[in-house]
Amino acid sequence: MEILQFSEVPSKVLDGIQHVHKAVFEGQSLKAEKLEGKHNFLAFVAVVDGVVAGFKMGYEVEDGVFYSWLGGVNPDFQKRGIAKTLMEAQHEELKKRGYKIVRTYSRNERRAMLLLNIKSGFNVIKTFIDDKGRHKIVLEKIL
């Protein structure tokens, strides 16, 4: 497995990211405009045998706080530690860049990601109902 790192929209692997996004998020495409204009954007992409197997991306939300926004692993590659590897690569880079906190949101029905976050040192700091009526869980980890 190769982990690629990008500080801008990863156009050379965007088709692969789209494929993973659709597989993980009920067929929804990742809208390109959602990727633009993110302060200190950072993306990690796992490639296995030339195929995008997973991705993790985020951006700075305030001084010292990075929002780990979006990620997923293609179902064909799950249960191989790819999500954990991507998370570890992200956290190591965030430490190098001086971030103190990484924040993420999850949902109860995304149990595998929720459990990985908790096992990786995240703490639940609050919950809320989003504008689509979904219960969201906010987690933070001190780096």
CSV table of C-alpha atoms in Angstrom, one decimal:
chain,number,residue,atom,x,y,z
A,1,MET,CA,0.0,0.0,0.0
A,2,GLU,CA,1.2,3.5,-0.9
A,3,ILE,CA,0.0,6.6,1.0
A,4,LEU,CA,0.0,9.8,-1.1
A,5,GLN,CA,-0.3,13.2,0.5
A,6,PHE,CA,-1.7,16.3,-1.1
A,7,SER,CA,-2.0,19.9,0.0
A,8,GLU,CA,-4.5,20.8,-2.7
A,9,VAL,CA,-7.3,19.0,-4.4
A,10,PRO,CA,-5.8,15.7,-5.6
A,11,SER,CA,-6.9,16.0,-9.2
A,12,LYS,CA,-4.6,13.1,-10.4
A,13,VAL,CA,-6.6,10.6,-8.2
A,14,LEU,CA,-9.9,12.4,-8.0
A,15,ASP,CA,-11.7,9.7,-10.1
A,16,GLY,CA,-10.6,7.1,-7.7
A,17,ILE,CA,-11.7,9.2,-4.7
A,18,GLN,CA,-15.1,9.6,-6.4
A,19,HIS,CA,-15.4,5.9,-6.9
A,20,VAL,CA,-14.7,5.3,-3.2
A,21,HIS,CA,-17.0,8.1,-2.1
A,22,LYS,CA,-19.9,6.7,-4.1
A,23,ALA,CA,-19.3,3.2,-2.6
A,24,VAL,CA,-19.2,4.5,0.9
A,25,PHE,CA,-21.8,7.2,0.8
A,26,GLU,CA,-24.8,5.6,-0.8
A,27,GLY,CA,-23.9,6.4,-4.4
A,28,GLN,CA,-23.4,10.2,-3.8
A,29,SER,CA,-20.8,12.0,-5.8
A,30,LEU,CA,-18.3,14.2,-4.1
A,31,LYS,CA,-19.0,17.7,-5.4
A,32,ALA,CA,-15.8,19.4,-6.6
A,33,GLU,CA,-16.9,22.8,-5.3
A,34,LYS,CA,-17.0,21.3,-1.7
A,35,LEU,CA,-13.3,20.7,-2.0
A,36,GLU,CA,-12.4,24.3,-3.1
A,37,GLY,CA,-11.4,27.1,-0.8
A,38,LYS,CA,-10.7,25.0,2.3
A,39,HIS,CA,-8.0,26.6,4.5
A,40,ASN,CA,-4.8,24.5,4.7
A,41,PHE,CA,-6.5,21.6,2.9
A,42,LEU,CA,-4.8,18.2,3.4
A,43,ALA,CA,-5.6,14.9,1.8
A,44,PHE,CA,-4.2,11.4,2.1
A,45,VAL,CA,-4.9,8.7,-0.4
A,46,ALA,CA,-4.2,5.0,-0.1
A,47,VAL,CA,-3.3,3.2,-3.3
A,48,VAL,CA,-3.2,-0.6,-3.5
A,49,ASP,CA,-1.9,-2.1,-6.8
A,50,GLY,CA,-2.6,1.1,-8.7
A,51,VAL,CA,-6.2,1.4,-7.3
A,52,VAL,CA,-7.5,4.1,-4.9
A,53,ALA,CA,-8.5,2.0,-1.9
A,54,GLY,CA,-9.3,4.9,0.5
A,55,PHE,CA,-8.9,8.5,1.3
A,56,LYS,CA,-9.0,11.0,4.2
A,57,MET,CA,-9.1,14.7,3.8
A,58,GLY,CA,-9.7,17.8,6.0
A,59,TYR,CA,-8.8,21.4,6.6
A,60,GLU,CA,-8.0,23.9,9.3
A,61,VAL,CA,-11.1,25.3,11.1
A,62,GLU,CA,-9.3,27.6,13.6
A,63,ASP,CA,-5.8,28.2,14.8
A,64,GLY,CA,-4.4,24.9,16.0
A,65,VAL,CA,-7.5,22.9,15.2
A,66,PHE,CA,-7.8,20.7,12.1
A,67,TYR,CA,-11.1,19.2,11.0
A,68,SER,CA,-10.8,15.7,9.6
A,69,TRP,CA,-13.7,16.1,7.3
A,70,LEU,CA,-14.2,13.3,4.9
A,71,GLY,CA,-12.9,9.9,4.2
A,72,GLY,CA,-13.7,6.3,3.4
A,73,VAL,CA,-12.3,3.0,2.3
A,74,ASN,CA,-13.6,1.1,-0.7
A,75,PRO,CA,-15.7,-1.9,0.6
A,76,ASP,CA,-13.4,-4.2,-1.5
A,77,PHE,CA,-10.4,-3.1,0.6
A,78,GLN,CA,-12.0,-2.8,4.1
A,79,LYS,CA,-10.8,-4.8,7.1
A,80,ARG,CA,-7.2,-4.3,6.0
A,81,GLY,CA,-6.2,-1.4,8.3
A,82,ILE,CA,-6.4,1.2,5.6
A,83,ALA,CA,-8.6,3.6,7.5
A,84,LYS,CA,-6.3,3.4,10.5
A,85,THR,CA,-3.2,3.8,8.4
A,86,LEU,CA,-4.7,6.9,6.7
A,87,MET,CA,-5.6,8.3,10.1
A,88,GLU,CA,-2.2,7.8,11.5
A,89,ALA,CA,-0.5,9.4,8.5
A,90,GLN,CA,-2.9,12.4,8.9
A,91,HIS,CA,-2.2,12.8,12.6
A,92,GLU,CA,1.6,12.5,12.1
A,93,GLU,CA,1.5,15.3,9.5
A,94,LEU,CA,-0.8,17.4,11.7
A,95,LYS,CA,1.7,17.2,14.6
A,96,LYS,CA,4.5,18.2,12.2
A,97,ARG,CA,2.5,21.2,11.2
A,98,GLY,CA,1.9,22.3,14.8
A,99,TYR,CA,-1.8,21.4,15.1
A,100,LYS,CA,-2.9,20.7,18.7
A,101,ILE,CA,-6.3,19.2,18.1
A,102,VAL,CA,-8.0,17.1,15.4
A,103,ARG,CA,-11.8,17.2,15.3
A,104,THR,CA,-14.2,15.0,13.4
A,105,TYR,CA,-17.9,14.4,13.1
A,106,SER,CA,-19.5,10.9,12.9
A,107,ARG,CA,-22.9,9.3,13.0
A,108,ASN,CA,-24.0,6.4,15.1
A,109,GLU,CA,-24.8,4.3,12.0
A,110,ARG,CA,-21.2,4.7,10.9
A,111,ARG,CA,-20.1,2.4,13.7
A,112,ALA,CA,-16.8,1.2,12.2
A,113,MET,CA,-15.5,4.7,11.9
A,114,LEU,CA,-16.9,5.8,15.3
A,115,LEU,CA,-15.1,2.8,17.0
A,116,LEU,CA,-11.9,3.5,15.1
A,117,ASN,CA,-12.0,7.1,16.3
A,118,ILE,CA,-12.6,6.1,19.9
A,119,LYS,CA,-9.9,3.4,19.8
A,120,SER,CA,-7.5,6.0,18.4
A,121,GLY,CA,-7.9,8.4,21.3
A,122,PHE,CA,-10.8,10.6,20.2
A,123,ASN,CA,-13.3,11.7,22.9
A,124,VAL,CA,-16.9,12.6,22.3
A,125,ILE,CA,-17.3,16.3,23.1
A,126,LYS,CA,-20.9,16.9,22.1
A,127,THR,CA,-23.8,15.8,19.8
A,128,PHE,CA,-26.3,17.7,17.8
A,129,ILE,CA,-29.0,17.2,15.1
A,130,ASP,CA,-27.9,18.6,11.7
A,131,ASP,CA,-30.1,20.4,9.2
A,132,LYS,CA,-31.1,17.1,7.6
A,133,GLY,CA,-32.3,15.8,10.9
A,134,ARG,CA,-29.4,13.4,11.4
A,135,HIS,CA,-27.8,12.9,14.8
A,136,LYS,CA,-24.1,13.9,14.7
A,137,ILE,CA,-21.4,13.1,17.1
A,138,VAL,CA,-18.5,15.5,17.5
A,139,LEU,CA,-15.2,14.0,18.5
A,140,GLU,CA,-11.8,15.5,19.3
A,141,LYS,CA,-8.3,14.2,19.9
A,142,ILE,CA,-5.4,16.1,21.4
A,143,LEU,CA,-2.4,15.5,19.3
